[in-house]
Amino acid sequence: MISVTDAEFQSVVLDEEKLVLVDFWAPWCGPCKMIAPVLDELSKEYGEKIKIVKCNVDDNKETPSKYGVRGIPALMIFVKGEMVGSKIGAMSKTQLVEFIDTYLT
């Protein structure tokens, strides 16, 4: 999984052709720690179909603010530079797969 900063967000997420799942998180967030291993698993399972990236909200204030992140973990799906879906809070692997598959074409 890739970590992304405010400065890299455009090139890593918005300029990407394939689906990108962004996990807005913080090191002190319990639910964020719970879903991290699941996201790692999904990153391997989906392989080249999607890109999963993490954005630390403590170190990067601009991007979460731009997308209205008020609670974490906040998961957002971007397709060709456009945010098309979002979920707040920890989810099970099944819920994450359903969320991703909704937007995977």
mmCIF file of N, CA, C and O in Angstrom:
data_model
loop_
_atom_site.group_PDB
_atom_site.id
_atom_site.type_symbol
_atom_site.label_atom_id
_atom_site.label_comp_id
_atom_site.label_asym_id
_atom_site.label_seq_id
_atom_site.Cartn_x
_atom_site.Cartn_y
_atom_site.Cartn_z
ATOM 1 N N MET A 1 0.844 -1.184 0.000
ATOM 2 C CA MET A 1 0.000 0.000 0.000
ATOM 3 C C MET A 1 0.885 1.243 0.000
ATOM 4 O O MET A 1 1.918 1.270 0.641
ATOM 5 N N ILE A 2 0.443 2.267 -0.679
ATOM 6 C CA ILE A 2 1.208 3.494 -0.867
ATOM 7 C C ILE A 2 0.701 4.570 0.094
ATOM 8 O O ILE A 2 -0.503 4.718 0.281
ATOM 9 N N SER A 3 1.632 5.317 0.679
ATOM 10 C CA SER A 3 1.249 6.497 1.463
ATOM 11 C C SER A 3 1.320 7.701 0.532
ATOM 12 O O SER A 3 2.235 7.805 -0.278
ATOM 13 N N VAL A 4 0.345 8.594 0.676
ATOM 14 C CA VAL A 4 0.290 9.758 -0.199
ATOM 15 C C VAL A 4 0.222 11.036 0.644
ATOM 16 O O VAL A 4 -0.416 11.059 1.688
ATOM 17 N N THR A 5 0.919 12.075 0.174
ATOM 18 C CA THR A 5 0.917 13.371 0.861
ATOM 19 C C THR A 5 0.034 14.341 0.068
ATOM 20 O O THR A 5 -0.368 14.057 -1.063
ATOM 21 N N ASP A 6 -0.208 15.511 0.674
ATOM 22 C CA ASP A 6 -0.960 16.551 -0.033
ATOM 23 C C ASP A 6 -0.301 16.868 -1.376
ATOM 24 O O ASP A 6 -0.977 16.990 -2.395
ATOM 25 N N ALA A 7 1.023 16.969 -1.365
ATOM 26 C CA ALA A 7 1.771 17.346 -2.571
ATOM 27 C C ALA A 7 1.673 16.283 -3.674
ATOM 28 O O ALA A 7 1.704 16.606 -4.858
ATOM 29 N N GLU A 8 1.532 15.022 -3.280
ATOM 30 C CA GLU A 8 1.489 13.926 -4.256
ATOM 31 C C GLU A 8 0.080 13.537 -4.680
ATOM 32 O O GLU A 8 -0.101 12.741 -5.599
ATOM 33 N N PHE A 9 -0.930 14.053 -3.998
ATOM 34 C CA PHE A 9 -2.308 13.591 -4.206
ATOM 35 C C PHE A 9 -2.742 13.691 -5.670
ATOM 36 O O PHE A 9 -3.344 12.772 -6.205
ATOM 37 N N GLN A 10 -2.421 14.801 -6.308
ATOM 38 C CA GLN A 10 -2.797 14.998 -7.716
ATOM 39 C C GLN A 10 -2.215 13.888 -8.592
ATOM 40 O O GLN A 10 -2.929 13.232 -9.338
ATOM 41 N N SER A 11 -0.907 13.672 -8.494
ATOM 42 C CA SER A 11 -0.246 12.706 -9.387
ATOM 43 C C SER A 11 -0.565 11.257 -9.033
ATOM 44 O O SER A 11 -0.739 10.428 -9.918
ATOM 45 N N VAL A 12 -0.672 10.940 -7.750
ATOM 46 C CA VAL A 12 -0.882 9.548 -7.333
ATOM 47 C C VAL A 12 -2.350 9.132 -7.419
ATOM 48 O O VAL A 12 -2.654 8.004 -7.789
ATOM 49 N N VAL A 13 -3.258 10.040 -7.090
ATOM 50 C CA VAL A 13 -4.684 9.683 -7.034
ATOM 51 C C VAL A 13 -5.469 10.255 -8.210
ATOM 52 O O VAL A 13 -6.090 9.521 -8.976
ATOM 53 N N LEU A 14 -5.452 11.560 -8.360
ATOM 54 C CA LEU A 14 -6.335 12.208 -9.338
ATOM 55 C C LEU A 14 -5.936 11.947 -10.790
ATOM 56 O O LEU A 14 -6.798 11.904 -11.664
ATOM 57 N N ASP A 15 -4.648 11.771 -11.062
ATOM 58 C CA ASP A 15 -4.200 11.528 -12.436
ATOM 59 C C ASP A 15 -4.249 10.047 -12.819
ATOM 60 O O ASP A 15 -3.959 9.692 -13.956
ATOM 61 N N GLU A 16 -4.622 9.183 -11.880
ATOM 62 C CA GLU A 16 -4.657 7.739 -12.119
ATOM 63 C C GLU A 16 -5.875 7.363 -12.967
ATOM 64 O O GLU A 16 -6.963 7.881 -12.751
ATOM 65 N N GLU A 17 -5.676 6.474 -13.915
ATOM 66 C CA GLU A 17 -6.773 6.016 -14.779
ATOM 67 C C GLU A 17 -7.665 5.002 -14.075
ATOM 68 O O GLU A 17 -8.870 4.991 -14.265
ATOM 69 N N LYS A 18 -7.049 4.111 -13.278
ATOM 70 C CA LYS A 18 -7.851 3.068 -12.632
ATOM 71 C C LYS A 18 -8.437 3.554 -11.306
ATOM 72 O O LYS A 18 -8.101 4.626 -10.820
ATOM 73 N N LEU A 19 -9.302 2.740 -10.739
ATOM 74 C CA LEU A 19 -9.948 3.054 -9.473
ATOM 75 C C LEU A 19 -8.897 3.174 -8.368
ATOM 76 O O LEU A 19 -7.996 2.349 -8.272
ATOM 77 N N VAL A 20 -9.025 4.224 -7.543
ATOM 78 C CA VAL A 20 -8.128 4.434 -6.405
ATOM 79 C C VAL A 20 -8.975 4.536 -5.138
ATOM 80 O O VAL A 20 -9.911 5.321 -5.065
ATOM 81 N N LEU A 21 -8.633 3.711 -4.147
ATOM 82 C CA LEU A 21 -9.268 3.790 -2.836
ATOM 83 C C LEU A 21 -8.302 4.526 -1.916
ATOM 84 O O LEU A 21 -7.156 4.105 -1.752
ATOM 85 N N VAL A 22 -8.755 5.639 -1.348
ATOM 86 C CA VAL A 22 -7.922 6.411 -0.429
ATOM 87 C C VAL A 22 -8.434 6.190 0.992
ATOM 88 O O VAL A 22 -9.617 6.374 1.270
ATOM 89 N N ASP A 23 -7.528 5.785 1.868
ATOM 90 C CA ASP A 23 -7.824 5.593 3.282
ATOM 91 C C ASP A 23 -7.266 6.792 4.041
ATOM 92 O O ASP A 23 -6.055 6.940 4.164
ATOM 93 N N PHE A 24 -8.152 7.680 4.500
ATOM 94 C CA PHE A 24 -7.730 8.806 5.337
ATOM 95 C C PHE A 24 -7.695 8.288 6.773
ATOM 96 O O PHE A 24 -8.718 7.824 7.287
ATOM 97 N N TRP A 25 -6.520 8.351 7.406
ATOM 98 C CA TRP A 25 -6.313 7.706 8.695
ATOM 99 C C TRP A 25 -5.364 8.525 9.573
ATOM 100 O O TRP A 25 -4.828 9.531 9.143
ATOM 101 N N ALA A 26 -5.180 8.053 10.811
ATOM 102 C CA ALA A 26 -4.189 8.634 11.732
ATOM 103 C C ALA A 26 -3.649 7.507 12.611
ATOM 104 O O ALA A 26 -4.378 6.553 12.899
ATOM 105 N N PRO A 27 -2.389 7.629 13.050
ATOM 106 C CA PRO A 27 -1.770 6.566 13.852
ATOM 107 C C PRO A 27 -2.476 6.292 15.183
ATOM 108 O O PRO A 27 -2.423 5.196 15.697
ATOM 109 N N TRP A 28 -3.144 7.292 15.749
ATOM 110 C CA TRP A 28 -3.811 7.149 17.041
ATOM 111 C C TRP A 28 -5.223 6.572 16.942
ATOM 112 O O TRP A 28 -5.872 6.316 17.951
ATOM 113 N N CYS A 29 -5.709 6.356 15.723
ATOM 114 C CA CYS A 29 -7.098 5.939 15.481
ATOM 115 C C CYS A 29 -7.240 4.416 15.543
ATOM 116 O O CYS A 29 -6.703 3.704 14.691
ATOM 117 N N GLY A 30 -7.954 3.932 16.549
ATOM 118 C CA GLY A 30 -8.170 2.489 16.733
ATOM 119 C C GLY A 30 -8.829 1.813 15.534
ATOM 120 O O GLY A 30 -8.316 0.817 15.019
ATOM 121 N N PRO A 31 -9.985 2.325 15.059
ATOM 122 C CA PRO A 31 -10.632 1.709 13.897
ATOM 123 C C PRO A 31 -9.747 1.728 12.646
ATOM 124 O O PRO A 31 -9.820 0.818 11.816
ATOM 125 N N CYS A 32 -8.897 2.745 12.530
ATOM 126 C CA CYS A 32 -7.971 2.808 11.387
ATOM 127 C C CYS A 32 -7.003 1.631 11.442
ATOM 128 O O CYS A 32 -6.694 1.008 10.419
ATOM 129 N N LYS A 33 -6.518 1.339 12.654
ATOM 130 C CA LYS A 33 -5.598 0.211 12.837
ATOM 131 C C LYS A 33 -6.300 -1.114 12.540
ATOM 132 O O LYS A 33 -5.674 -2.046 12.059
ATOM 133 N N MET A 34 -7.593 -1.186 12.839
ATOM 134 C CA MET A 34 -8.350 -2.412 12.599
ATOM 135 C C MET A 34 -8.483 -2.721 11.110
ATOM 136 O O MET A 34 -8.397 -3.879 10.710
ATOM 137 N N ILE A 35 -8.707 -1.709 10.292
ATOM 138 C CA ILE A 35 -8.930 -1.983 8.867
ATOM 139 C C ILE A 35 -7.642 -2.018 8.044
ATOM 140 O O ILE A 35 -7.653 -2.510 6.925
ATOM 141 N N ALA A 36 -6.533 -1.539 8.607
ATOM 142 C CA ALA A 36 -5.270 -1.513 7.861
ATOM 143 C C ALA A 36 -4.862 -2.884 7.309
ATOM 144 O O ALA A 36 -4.541 -3.002 6.130
ATOM 145 N N PRO A 37 -4.898 -3.958 8.126
ATOM 146 C CA PRO A 37 -4.517 -5.266 7.583
ATOM 147 C C PRO A 37 -5.475 -5.754 6.492
ATOM 148 O O PRO A 37 -5.062 -6.421 5.545
ATOM 149 N N VAL A 38 -6.742 -5.402 6.622
ATOM 150 C CA VAL A 38 -7.736 -5.792 5.612
ATOM 151 C C VAL A 38 -7.441 -5.078 4.293
ATOM 152 O O VAL A 38 -7.496 -5.680 3.216
ATOM 153 N N LEU A 39 -7.097 -3.804 4.380
ATOM 154 C CA LEU A 39 -6.753 -3.047 3.171
ATOM 155 C C LEU A 39 -5.489 -3.609 2.516
ATOM 156 O O LEU A 39 -5.408 -3.684 1.290
ATOM 157 N N ASP A 40 -4.532 -4.024 3.342
ATOM 158 C CA ASP A 40 -3.320 -4.662 2.808
ATOM 159 C C ASP A 40 -3.673 -5.937 2.040
ATOM 160 O O ASP A 40 -3.174 -6.174 0.946
ATOM 161 N N GLU A 41 -4.556 -6.731 2.637
ATOM 162 C CA GLU A 41 -5.023 -7.974 1.997
ATOM 163 C C GLU A 41 -5.691 -7.679 0.662
ATOM 164 O O GLU A 41 -5.411 -8.324 -0.346
ATOM 165 N N LEU A 42 -6.591 -6.717 0.685
ATOM 166 C CA LEU A 42 -7.332 -6.375 -0.528
ATOM 167 C C LEU A 42 -6.413 -5.828 -1.608
ATOM 168 O O LEU A 42 -6.613 -6.089 -2.791
ATOM 169 N N SER A 43 -5.395 -5.096 -1.198
ATOM 170 C CA SER A 43 -4.423 -4.560 -2.139
ATOM 171 C C SER A 43 -3.761 -5.712 -2.908
ATOM 172 O O SER A 43 -3.584 -5.643 -4.126
ATOM 173 N N LYS A 44 -3.433 -6.772 -2.197
ATOM 174 C CA LYS A 44 -2.823 -7.950 -2.831
ATOM 175 C C LYS A 44 -3.842 -8.700 -3.693
ATOM 176 O O LYS A 44 -3.541 -9.131 -4.805
ATOM 177 N N GLU A 45 -5.066 -8.854 -3.171
ATOM 178 C CA GLU A 45 -6.092 -9.621 -3.884
ATOM 179 C C GLU A 45 -6.530 -8.942 -5.185
ATOM 180 O O GLU A 45 -6.722 -9.608 -6.193
ATOM 181 N N TYR A 46 -6.702 -7.630 -5.149
ATOM 182 C CA TYR A 46 -7.131 -6.915 -6.349
ATOM 183 C C TYR A 46 -5.974 -6.689 -7.323
ATOM 184 O O TYR A 46 -6.197 -6.475 -8.505
ATOM 185 N N GLY A 47 -4.751 -6.699 -6.800
ATOM 186 C CA GLY A 47 -3.568 -6.544 -7.646
ATOM 187 C C GLY A 47 -3.589 -5.270 -8.461
ATOM 188 O O GLY A 47 -3.764 -4.176 -7.930
ATOM 189 N N GLU A 48 -3.444 -5.418 -9.760
ATOM 190 C CA GLU A 48 -3.353 -4.267 -10.672
ATOM 191 C C GLU A 48 -4.703 -3.629 -10.997
ATOM 192 O O GLU A 48 -4.757 -2.586 -11.637
ATOM 193 N N LYS A 49 -5.807 -4.248 -10.571
ATOM 194 C CA LYS A 49 -7.144 -3.718 -10.893
ATOM 195 C C LYS A 49 -7.404 -2.370 -10.240
ATOM 196 O O LYS A 49 -8.091 -1.521 -10.797
ATOM 197 N N ILE A 50 -6.898 -2.219 -9.009
ATOM 198 C CA ILE A 50 -7.117 -0.973 -8.269
ATOM 199 C C ILE A 50 -5.823 -0.548 -7.578
ATOM 200 O O ILE A 50 -4.878 -1.319 -7.483
ATOM 201 N N LYS A 51 -5.837 0.677 -7.083
ATOM 202 C CA LYS A 51 -4.715 1.187 -6.285
ATOM 203 C C LYS A 51 -5.309 1.597 -4.938
ATOM 204 O O LYS A 51 -6.338 2.270 -4.884
ATOM 205 N N ILE A 52 -4.667 1.147 -3.851
ATOM 206 C CA ILE A 52 -5.104 1.534 -2.508
ATOM 207 C C ILE A 52 -3.996 2.383 -1.893
ATOM 208 O O ILE A 52 -2.842 1.962 -1.859
ATOM 209 N N VAL A 53 -4.355 3.578 -1.451
ATOM 210 C CA VAL A 53 -3.372 4.484 -0.849
ATOM 211 C C VAL A 53 -3.875 4.981 0.505
ATOM 212 O O VAL A 53 -5.076 4.994 0.759
ATOM 213 N N LYS A 54 -2.929 5.373 1.353
ATOM 214 C CA LYS A 54 -3.247 5.902 2.682
ATOM 215 C C LYS A 54 -2.812 7.354 2.761
ATOM 216 O O LYS A 54 -1.762 7.702 2.245
ATOM 217 N N CYS A 55 -3.623 8.176 3.419
ATOM 218 C CA CYS A 55 -3.282 9.576 3.628
ATOM 219 C C CYS A 55 -3.435 9.880 5.123
ATOM 220 O O CYS A 55 -4.542 9.812 5.666
ATOM 221 N N ASN A 56 -2.310 10.161 5.771
ATOM 222 C CA ASN A 56 -2.298 10.471 7.192
ATOM 223 C C ASN A 56 -2.853 11.889 7.401
ATOM 224 O O ASN A 56 -2.251 12.862 6.955
ATOM 225 N N VAL A 57 -3.985 11.983 8.087
ATOM 226 C CA VAL A 57 -4.651 13.283 8.250
ATOM 227 C C VAL A 57 -3.904 14.217 9.201
ATOM 228 O O VAL A 57 -4.105 15.432 9.161
ATOM 229 N N ASP A 58 -3.042 13.673 10.059
ATOM 230 C CA ASP A 58 -2.249 14.521 10.958
ATOM 231 C C ASP A 58 -1.130 15.224 10.195
ATOM 232 O O ASP A 58 -0.794 16.366 10.484
ATOM 233 N N ASP A 59 -0.542 14.520 9.232
ATOM 234 C CA ASP A 59 0.583 15.064 8.471
ATOM 235 C C ASP A 59 0.143 15.833 7.221
ATOM 236 O O ASP A 59 0.918 16.598 6.662
ATOM 237 N N ASN A 60 -1.067 15.596 6.784
ATOM 238 C CA ASN A 60 -1.579 16.209 5.548
ATOM 239 C C ASN A 60 -2.946 16.808 5.833
ATOM 240 O O ASN A 60 -3.934 16.093 5.905
ATOM 241 N N LYS A 61 -2.994 18.106 5.995
ATOM 242 C CA LYS A 61 -4.255 18.780 6.375
ATOM 243 C C LYS A 61 -5.079 19.225 5.161
ATOM 244 O O LYS A 61 -6.303 19.269 5.207
ATOM 245 N N GLU A 62 -4.414 19.553 4.079
ATOM 246 C CA GLU A 62 -5.063 20.157 2.917
ATOM 247 C C GLU A 62 -6.050 19.206 2.212
ATOM 248 O O GLU A 62 -7.203 19.562 1.988
ATOM 249 N N THR A 63 -5.599 18.013 1.882
ATOM 250 C CA THR A 63 -6.434 17.074 1.124
ATOM 251 C C THR A 63 -7.668 16.622 1.909
ATOM 252 O O THR A 63 -8.777 16.694 1.380
ATOM 253 N N PRO A 64 -7.513 16.171 3.168
ATOM 254 C CA PRO A 64 -8.720 15.783 3.916
ATOM 255 C C PRO A 64 -9.722 16.931 4.028
ATOM 256 O O PRO A 64 -10.931 16.721 3.909
ATOM 257 N N SER A 65 -9.206 18.140 4.220
ATOM 258 C CA SER A 65 -10.075 19.307 4.330
ATOM 259 C C SER A 65 -10.822 19.545 3.012
ATOM 260 O O SER A 65 -12.028 19.815 2.996
ATOM 261 N N LYS A 66 -10.115 19.427 1.905
ATOM 262 C CA LYS A 66 -10.708 19.639 0.577
ATOM 263 C C LYS A 66 -11.865 18.669 0.314
ATOM 264 O O LYS A 66 -12.856 19.026 -0.316
ATOM 265 N N TYR A 67 -11.733 17.446 0.825
ATOM 266 C CA TYR A 67 -12.765 16.435 0.590
ATOM 267 C C TYR A 67 -13.720 16.264 1.766
ATOM 268 O O TYR A 67 -14.498 15.315 1.811
ATOM 269 N N GLY A 68 -13.676 17.187 2.716
ATOM 270 C CA GLY A 68 -14.651 17.212 3.807
ATOM 271 C C GLY A 68 -14.520 16.075 4.803
ATOM 272 O O GLY A 68 -15.518 15.665 5.394
ATOM 273 N N VAL A 69 -13.308 15.576 5.008
ATOM 274 C CA VAL A 69 -13.105 14.492 5.965
ATOM 275 C C VAL A 69 -13.256 15.047 7.383
ATOM 276 O O VAL A 69 -12.507 15.918 7.795
ATOM 277 N N ARG A 70 -14.254 14.534 8.100
ATOM 278 C CA ARG A 70 -14.487 14.987 9.468
ATOM 279 C C ARG A 70 -14.331 13.855 10.476
ATOM 280 O O ARG A 70 -14.223 14.076 11.664
ATOM 281 N N GLY A 71 -14.380 12.617 9.998
ATOM 282 C CA GLY A 71 -14.204 11.450 10.853
ATOM 283 C C GLY A 71 -13.304 10.459 10.141
ATOM 284 O O GLY A 71 -13.261 10.441 8.912
ATOM 285 N N ILE A 72 -12.572 9.674 10.927
ATOM 286 C CA ILE A 72 -11.690 8.676 10.316
ATOM 287 C C ILE A 72 -11.927 7.321 10.975
ATOM 288 O O ILE A 72 -12.387 7.282 12.113
ATOM 289 N N PRO A 73 -11.653 6.231 10.300
ATOM 290 C CA PRO A 73 -11.168 6.200 8.927
ATOM 291 C C PRO A 73 -12.237 6.669 7.942
ATOM 292 O O PRO A 73 -13.411 6.356 8.098
ATOM 293 N N ALA A 74 -11.784 7.423 6.967
ATOM 294 C CA ALA A 74 -12.655 7.844 5.867
ATOM 295 C C ALA A 74 -12.097 7.187 4.603
ATOM 296 O O ALA A 74 -10.927 7.355 4.289
ATOM 297 N N LEU A 75 -12.928 6.433 3.940
ATOM 298 C CA LEU A 75 -12.511 5.738 2.729
ATOM 299 C C LEU A 75 -13.211 6.375 1.546
ATOM 300 O O LEU A 75 -14.443 6.499 1.543
ATOM 301 N N MET A 76 -12.433 6.793 0.572
ATOM 302 C CA MET A 76 -13.003 7.437 -0.619
ATOM 303 C C MET A 76 -12.491 6.751 -1.869
ATOM 304 O O MET A 76 -11.323 6.386 -1.949
ATOM 305 N N ILE A 77 -13.405 6.597 -2.814
ATOM 306 C CA ILE A 77 -13.039 5.991 -4.085
ATOM 307 C C ILE A 77 -13.023 7.070 -5.155
ATOM 308 O O ILE A 77 -13.964 7.858 -5.279
ATOM 309 N N PHE A 78 -11.915 7.093 -5.896
ATOM 310 C CA PHE A 78 -11.726 8.032 -6.994
ATOM 311 C C PHE A 78 -11.597 7.256 -8.294
ATOM 312 O O PHE A 78 -10.925 6.231 -8.349
ATOM 313 N N VAL A 79 -12.279 7.738 -9.323
ATOM 314 C CA VAL A 79 -12.155 7.165 -10.658
ATOM 315 C C VAL A 79 -11.850 8.312 -11.608
ATOM 316 O O VAL A 79 -12.617 9.274 -11.692
ATOM 317 N N LYS A 80 -10.707 8.229 -12.276
ATOM 318 C CA LYS A 80 -10.267 9.252 -13.229
ATOM 319 C C LYS A 80 -10.357 10.657 -12.639
ATOM 320 O O LYS A 80 -10.865 11.585 -13.256
ATOM 321 N N GLY A 81 -9.879 10.801 -11.398
ATOM 322 C CA GLY A 81 -9.797 12.114 -10.772
ATOM 323 C C GLY A 81 -11.043 12.592 -10.066
ATOM 324 O O GLY A 81 -11.056 13.661 -9.465
ATOM 325 N N GLU A 82 -12.105 11.795 -10.121
ATOM 326 C CA GLU A 82 -13.360 12.213 -9.494
ATOM 327 C C GLU A 82 -13.699 11.325 -8.306
ATOM 328 O O GLU A 82 -13.632 10.101 -8.403
ATOM 329 N N MET A 83 -14.065 11.939 -7.181
ATOM 330 C CA MET A 83 -14.493 11.161 -6.036
ATOM 331 C C MET A 83 -15.909 10.662 -6.308
ATOM 332 O O MET A 83 -16.815 11.454 -6.540
ATOM 333 N N VAL A 84 -16.066 9.338 -6.329
ATOM 334 C CA VAL A 84 -17.362 8.757 -6.698
ATOM 335 C C VAL A 84 -18.073 8.067 -5.542
ATOM 336 O O VAL A 84 -19.254 7.769 -5.620
ATOM 337 N N GLY A 85 -17.330 7.815 -4.444
ATOM 338 C CA GLY A 85 -17.957 7.156 -3.309
ATOM 339 C C GLY A 85 -17.158 7.352 -2.045
ATOM 340 O O GLY A 85 -15.944 7.541 -2.102
ATOM 341 N N SER A 86 -17.841 7.324 -0.908
ATOM 342 C CA SER A 86 -17.123 7.459 0.365
ATOM 343 C C SER A 86 -17.869 6.741 1.480
ATOM 344 O O SER A 86 -19.096 6.597 1.434
ATOM 345 N N LYS A 87 -17.096 6.288 2.446
ATOM 346 C CA LYS A 87 -17.632 5.634 3.649
ATOM 347 C C LYS A 87 -16.800 6.105 4.826
ATOM 348 O O LYS A 87 -15.599 6.300 4.713
ATOM 349 N N ILE A 88 -17.450 6.253 5.968
ATOM 350 C CA ILE A 88 -16.758 6.649 7.186
ATOM 351 C C ILE A 88 -16.851 5.490 8.178
ATOM 352 O O ILE A 88 -17.905 4.889 8.324
ATOM 353 N N GLY A 89 -15.739 5.218 8.856
ATOM 354 C CA GLY A 89 -15.732 4.183 9.886
ATOM 355 C C GLY A 89 -15.164 2.866 9.400
ATOM 356 O O GLY A 89 -15.026 2.631 8.202
ATOM 357 N N ALA A 90 -14.839 2.021 10.371
ATOM 358 C CA ALA A 90 -14.271 0.715 10.062
ATOM 359 C C ALA A 90 -15.333 -0.176 9.426
ATOM 360 O O ALA A 90 -16.519 -0.079 9.757
ATOM 361 N N MET A 91 -14.893 -0.998 8.493
ATOM 362 C CA MET A 91 -15.790 -1.934 7.828
ATOM 363 C C MET A 91 -15.150 -3.318 7.804
ATOM 364 O O MET A 91 -13.928 -3.432 7.863
ATOM 365 N N SER A 92 -15.972 -4.317 7.681
ATOM 366 C CA SER A 92 -15.456 -5.675 7.541
ATOM 367 C C SER A 92 -14.903 -5.849 6.132
ATOM 368 O O SER A 92 -15.158 -5.026 5.240
ATOM 369 N N LYS A 93 -14.181 -6.933 5.924
ATOM 370 C CA LYS A 93 -13.627 -7.214 4.599
ATOM 371 C C LYS A 93 -14.758 -7.330 3.572
ATOM 372 O O LYS A 93 -14.672 -6.788 2.478
ATOM 373 N N THR A 94 -15.827 -8.009 3.953
ATOM 374 C CA THR A 94 -16.979 -8.179 3.052
ATOM 375 C C THR A 94 -17.560 -6.834 2.647
ATOM 376 O O THR A 94 -17.861 -6.595 1.481
ATOM 377 N N GLN A 95 -17.719 -5.932 3.627
ATOM 378 C CA GLN A 95 -18.261 -4.598 3.346
ATOM 379 C C GLN A 95 -17.325 -3.806 2.434
ATOM 380 O O GLN A 95 -17.784 -3.107 1.529
ATOM 381 N N LEU A 96 -16.022 -3.926 2.681
ATOM 382 C CA LEU A 96 -15.047 -3.221 1.846
ATOM 383 C C LEU A 96 -15.086 -3.737 0.408
ATOM 384 O O LEU A 96 -15.054 -2.958 -0.540
ATOM 385 N N VAL A 97 -15.173 -5.044 0.246
ATOM 386 C CA VAL A 97 -15.237 -5.644 -1.097
ATOM 387 C C VAL A 97 -16.488 -5.151 -1.825
ATOM 388 O O VAL A 97 -16.428 -4.768 -2.996
ATOM 389 N N GLU A 98 -17.624 -5.134 -1.122
ATOM 390 C CA GLU A 98 -18.871 -4.642 -1.728
ATOM 391 C C GLU A 98 -18.726 -3.181 -2.148
ATOM 392 O O GLU A 98 -19.168 -2.789 -3.229
ATOM 393 N N PHE A 99 -18.122 -2.372 -1.281
ATOM 394 C CA PHE A 99 -17.911 -0.950 -1.549
ATOM 395 C C PHE A 99 -17.042 -0.768 -2.793
ATOM 396 O O PHE A 99 -17.391 -0.016 -3.704
ATOM 397 N N ILE A 100 -15.934 -1.483 -2.873
ATOM 398 C CA ILE A 100 -15.015 -1.392 -4.008
ATOM 399 C C ILE A 100 -15.686 -1.892 -5.289
ATOM 400 O O ILE A 100 -15.656 -1.241 -6.328
ATOM 401 N N ASP A 101 -16.317 -3.066 -5.194
ATOM 402 C CA ASP A 101 -16.903 -3.696 -6.378
ATOM 403 C C ASP A 101 -18.037 -2.868 -6.988
ATOM 404 O O ASP A 101 -18.302 -2.967 -8.184
ATOM 405 N N THR A 102 -18.676 -2.036 -6.187
ATOM 406 C CA THR A 102 -19.733 -1.158 -6.688
ATOM 407 C C THR A 102 -19.184 -0.225 -7.779
ATOM 408 O O THR A 102 -19.884 0.117 -8.723
ATOM 409 N N TYR A 103 -17.921 0.174 -7.631
ATOM 410 C CA TYR A 103 -17.339 1.166 -8.535
ATOM 411 C C TYR A 103 -16.332 0.574 -9.528
ATOM 412 O O TYR A 103 -15.860 1.271 -10.408
ATOM 413 N N LEU A 104 -16.033 -0.703 -9.364
ATOM 414 C CA LEU A 104 -15.059 -1.354 -10.239
ATOM 415 C C LEU A 104 -15.729 -1.749 -11.555
ATOM 416 O O LEU A 104 -16.722 -2.453 -11.551
ATOM 417 N N THR A 105 -15.201 -1.249 -12.661
ATOM 418 C CA THR A 105 -15.827 -1.566 -13.955
ATOM 419 C C THR A 105 -14.955 -2.503 -14.761
ATOM 420 O O THR A 105 -13.776 -2.566 -14.605
#
